[in-house]
Amino acid sequence: MAGHYLSKKAFIEGTFAKLGQVLPNGAQLHTENVIVEGDQAVVELHSLATARNGMRFDNRYCWVVYFQDGLIVRVRAYLDSTMVARLFEENPIA
């Protein structure tokens, strides 16, 4: 799921659409903290989800968001990529 996405549509297709195939109720993201300064924001989130096979997918995220003229122009996302890999190993997409 890592990569450079050039549109919101491409990001959703490359991330949340794939997660939706293995997490019946979605990633269920919950915001913990938001820090905004100038044209940047740091957003801490966590997910409380269960995969098709019953695996708990309780991941933590940190998104660094950049804005220009009120629009998001770039996001850097940090998360437990080992947990994501395990999720897809145990719940392969057909």
PDB file of C-alpha atoms in Angstrom:
ATOM      1  CA  MET A   1       0.000   0.000   0.000  1.00  0.00           C
ATOM      2  CA  ALA A   2       3.012   2.270   0.292  1.00  0.00           C
ATOM      3  CA  GLY A   3       3.583   4.581  -2.603  1.00  0.00           C
ATOM      4  CA  HIS A   4       3.049   7.974  -4.126  1.00  0.00           C
ATOM      5  CA  TYR A   5      -0.571   8.716  -4.954  1.00  0.00           C
ATOM      6  CA  LEU A   6      -1.339  11.644  -7.242  1.00  0.00           C
ATOM      7  CA  SER A   7      -5.037  11.982  -6.440  1.00  0.00           C
ATOM      8  CA  LYS A   8      -7.503  11.301  -3.655  1.00  0.00           C
ATOM      9  CA  LYS A   9      -9.129   8.627  -5.837  1.00  0.00           C
ATOM     10  CA  ALA A  10      -5.793   6.848  -6.378  1.00  0.00           C
ATOM     11  CA  PHE A  11      -5.047   7.007  -2.640  1.00  0.00           C
ATOM     12  CA  ILE A  12      -8.415   5.475  -1.719  1.00  0.00           C
ATOM     13  CA  GLU A  13      -8.056   2.721  -4.348  1.00  0.00           C
ATOM     14  CA  GLY A  14      -4.510   1.915  -3.212  1.00  0.00           C
ATOM     15  CA  THR A  15      -5.244   1.893   0.510  1.00  0.00           C
ATOM     16  CA  PHE A  16      -8.768   1.935   1.930  1.00  0.00           C
ATOM     17  CA  ALA A  17     -10.308  -0.065  -0.916  1.00  0.00           C
ATOM     18  CA  LYS A  18      -7.758  -2.848  -0.306  1.00  0.00           C
ATOM     19  CA  LEU A  19      -8.227  -2.680   3.453  1.00  0.00           C
ATOM     20  CA  GLY A  20     -11.985  -2.928   2.936  1.00  0.00           C
ATOM     21  CA  GLN A  21     -11.491  -6.319   1.289  1.00  0.00           C
ATOM     22  CA  VAL A  22      -9.888  -7.771   4.421  1.00  0.00           C
ATOM     23  CA  LEU A  23     -11.511  -5.662   7.157  1.00  0.00           C
ATOM     24  CA  PRO A  24     -15.288  -6.256   6.902  1.00  0.00           C
ATOM     25  CA  ASN A  25     -16.097  -3.112   8.919  1.00  0.00           C
ATOM     26  CA  GLY A  26     -13.291  -0.986   7.489  1.00  0.00           C
ATOM     27  CA  ALA A  27     -10.248   0.422   9.251  1.00  0.00           C
ATOM     28  CA  GLN A  28     -12.375   2.312  11.819  1.00  0.00           C
ATOM     29  CA  LEU A  29      -9.944   5.225  12.262  1.00  0.00           C
ATOM     30  CA  HIS A  30     -10.179   7.308  15.434  1.00  0.00           C
ATOM     31  CA  THR A  31      -8.408  10.655  15.835  1.00  0.00           C
ATOM     32  CA  GLU A  32      -6.321  11.026  18.988  1.00  0.00           C
ATOM     33  CA  ASN A  33      -4.554  14.367  18.502  1.00  0.00           C
ATOM     34  CA  VAL A  34      -4.295  17.115  15.906  1.00  0.00           C
ATOM     35  CA  ILE A  35      -1.585  19.768  15.925  1.00  0.00           C
ATOM     36  CA  VAL A  36      -1.858  22.578  13.363  1.00  0.00           C
ATOM     37  CA  GLU A  37       0.792  25.153  12.609  1.00  0.00           C
ATOM     38  CA  GLY A  38       0.696  27.342   9.530  1.00  0.00           C
ATOM     39  CA  ASP A  39       0.044  25.215   6.457  1.00  0.00           C
ATOM     40  CA  GLN A  40       0.836  21.898   8.176  1.00  0.00           C
ATOM     41  CA  ALA A  41      -0.995  19.544  10.507  1.00  0.00           C
ATOM     42  CA  VAL A  42       0.093  16.443  12.386  1.00  0.00           C
ATOM     43  CA  VAL A  43      -2.707  13.960  13.008  1.00  0.00           C
ATOM     44  CA  GLU A  44      -2.381  10.977  15.341  1.00  0.00           C
ATOM     45  CA  LEU A  45      -4.903   8.193  14.739  1.00  0.00           C
ATOM     46  CA  HIS A  46      -5.537   4.604  15.686  1.00  0.00           C
ATOM     47  CA  SER A  47      -7.634   1.852  14.184  1.00  0.00           C
ATOM     48  CA  LEU A  48      -9.749  -0.664  16.070  1.00  0.00           C
ATOM     49  CA  ALA A  49     -10.624  -3.224  13.441  1.00  0.00           C
ATOM     50  CA  THR A  50     -11.003  -6.967  13.026  1.00  0.00           C
ATOM     51  CA  ALA A  51      -9.956  -8.834   9.884  1.00  0.00           C
ATOM     52  CA  ARG A  52     -11.920 -11.558   8.094  1.00  0.00           C
ATOM     53  CA  ASN A  53      -9.902 -14.233   9.909  1.00  0.00           C
ATOM     54  CA  GLY A  54     -10.472 -12.620  13.338  1.00  0.00           C
ATOM     55  CA  MET A  55      -7.035 -10.958  13.522  1.00  0.00           C
ATOM     56  CA  ARG A  56      -7.154  -7.727  15.497  1.00  0.00           C
ATOM     57  CA  PHE A  57      -5.907  -4.816  13.408  1.00  0.00           C
ATOM     58  CA  ASP A  58      -5.317  -2.190  16.065  1.00  0.00           C
ATOM     59  CA  ASN A  59      -2.758  -0.051  14.274  1.00  0.00           C
ATOM     60  CA  ARG A  60      -1.460   3.424  15.092  1.00  0.00           C
ATOM     61  CA  TYR A  61      -0.864   6.163  12.542  1.00  0.00           C
ATOM     62  CA  CYS A  62       0.767   9.551  12.289  1.00  0.00           C
ATOM     63  CA  TRP A  63      -0.095  11.671   9.266  1.00  0.00           C
ATOM     64  CA  VAL A  64       1.815  14.836   8.430  1.00  0.00           C
ATOM     65  CA  VAL A  65      -0.519  16.865   6.222  1.00  0.00           C
ATOM     66  CA  TYR A  66       0.477  19.841   4.040  1.00  0.00           C
ATOM     67  CA  PHE A  67      -2.051  22.403   2.808  1.00  0.00           C
ATOM     68  CA  GLN A  68      -1.962  24.976   0.037  1.00  0.00           C
ATOM     69  CA  ASP A  69      -4.822  27.405  -0.547  1.00  0.00           C
ATOM     70  CA  GLY A  70      -7.008  25.387   1.835  1.00  0.00           C
ATOM     71  CA  LEU A  71      -6.458  22.067   0.026  1.00  0.00           C
ATOM     72  CA  ILE A  72      -4.388  19.053   1.045  1.00  0.00           C
ATOM     73  CA  VAL A  73      -1.430  18.858  -1.326  1.00  0.00           C
ATOM     74  CA  ARG A  74       0.680  16.181   0.364  1.00  0.00           C
ATOM     75  CA  VAL A  75       0.477  13.652   3.183  1.00  0.00           C
ATOM     76  CA  ARG A  76       3.233  11.590   4.751  1.00  0.00           C
ATOM     77  CA  ALA A  77       1.821   8.644   6.668  1.00  0.00           C
ATOM     78  CA  TYR A  78       3.619   6.564   9.284  1.00  0.00           C
ATOM     79  CA  LEU A  79       2.245   3.277  10.613  1.00  0.00           C
ATOM     80  CA  ASP A  80       3.165  -0.265  11.605  1.00  0.00           C
ATOM     81  CA  SER A  81       3.827  -1.666   8.127  1.00  0.00           C
ATOM     82  CA  THR A  82       4.725  -5.089   9.552  1.00  0.00           C
ATOM     83  CA  MET A  83       1.189  -5.350  10.929  1.00  0.00           C
ATOM     84  CA  VAL A  84      -0.217  -4.412   7.506  1.00  0.00           C
ATOM     85  CA  ALA A  85       1.921  -7.067   5.815  1.00  0.00           C
ATOM     86  CA  ARG A  86       0.735  -9.688   8.314  1.00  0.00           C
ATOM     87  CA  LEU A  87      -2.880  -8.609   7.762  1.00  0.00           C
ATOM     88  CA  PHE A  88      -2.634  -9.308   4.032  1.00  0.00           C
ATOM     89  CA  GLU A  89      -0.597 -12.517   4.489  1.00  0.00           C
ATOM     90  CA  GLU A  90      -3.308 -13.933   6.741  1.00  0.00           C
ATOM     91  CA  ASN A  91      -6.183 -12.486   4.678  1.00  0.00           C
ATOM     92  CA  PRO A  92      -5.131 -12.664   1.006  1.00  0.00           C
ATOM     93  CA  ILE A  93      -7.058 -10.627  -1.533  1.00  0.00           C
ATOM     94  CA  ALA A  94      -8.500 -12.824  -4.280  1.00  0.00           C
TER      95      ALA A  94
END
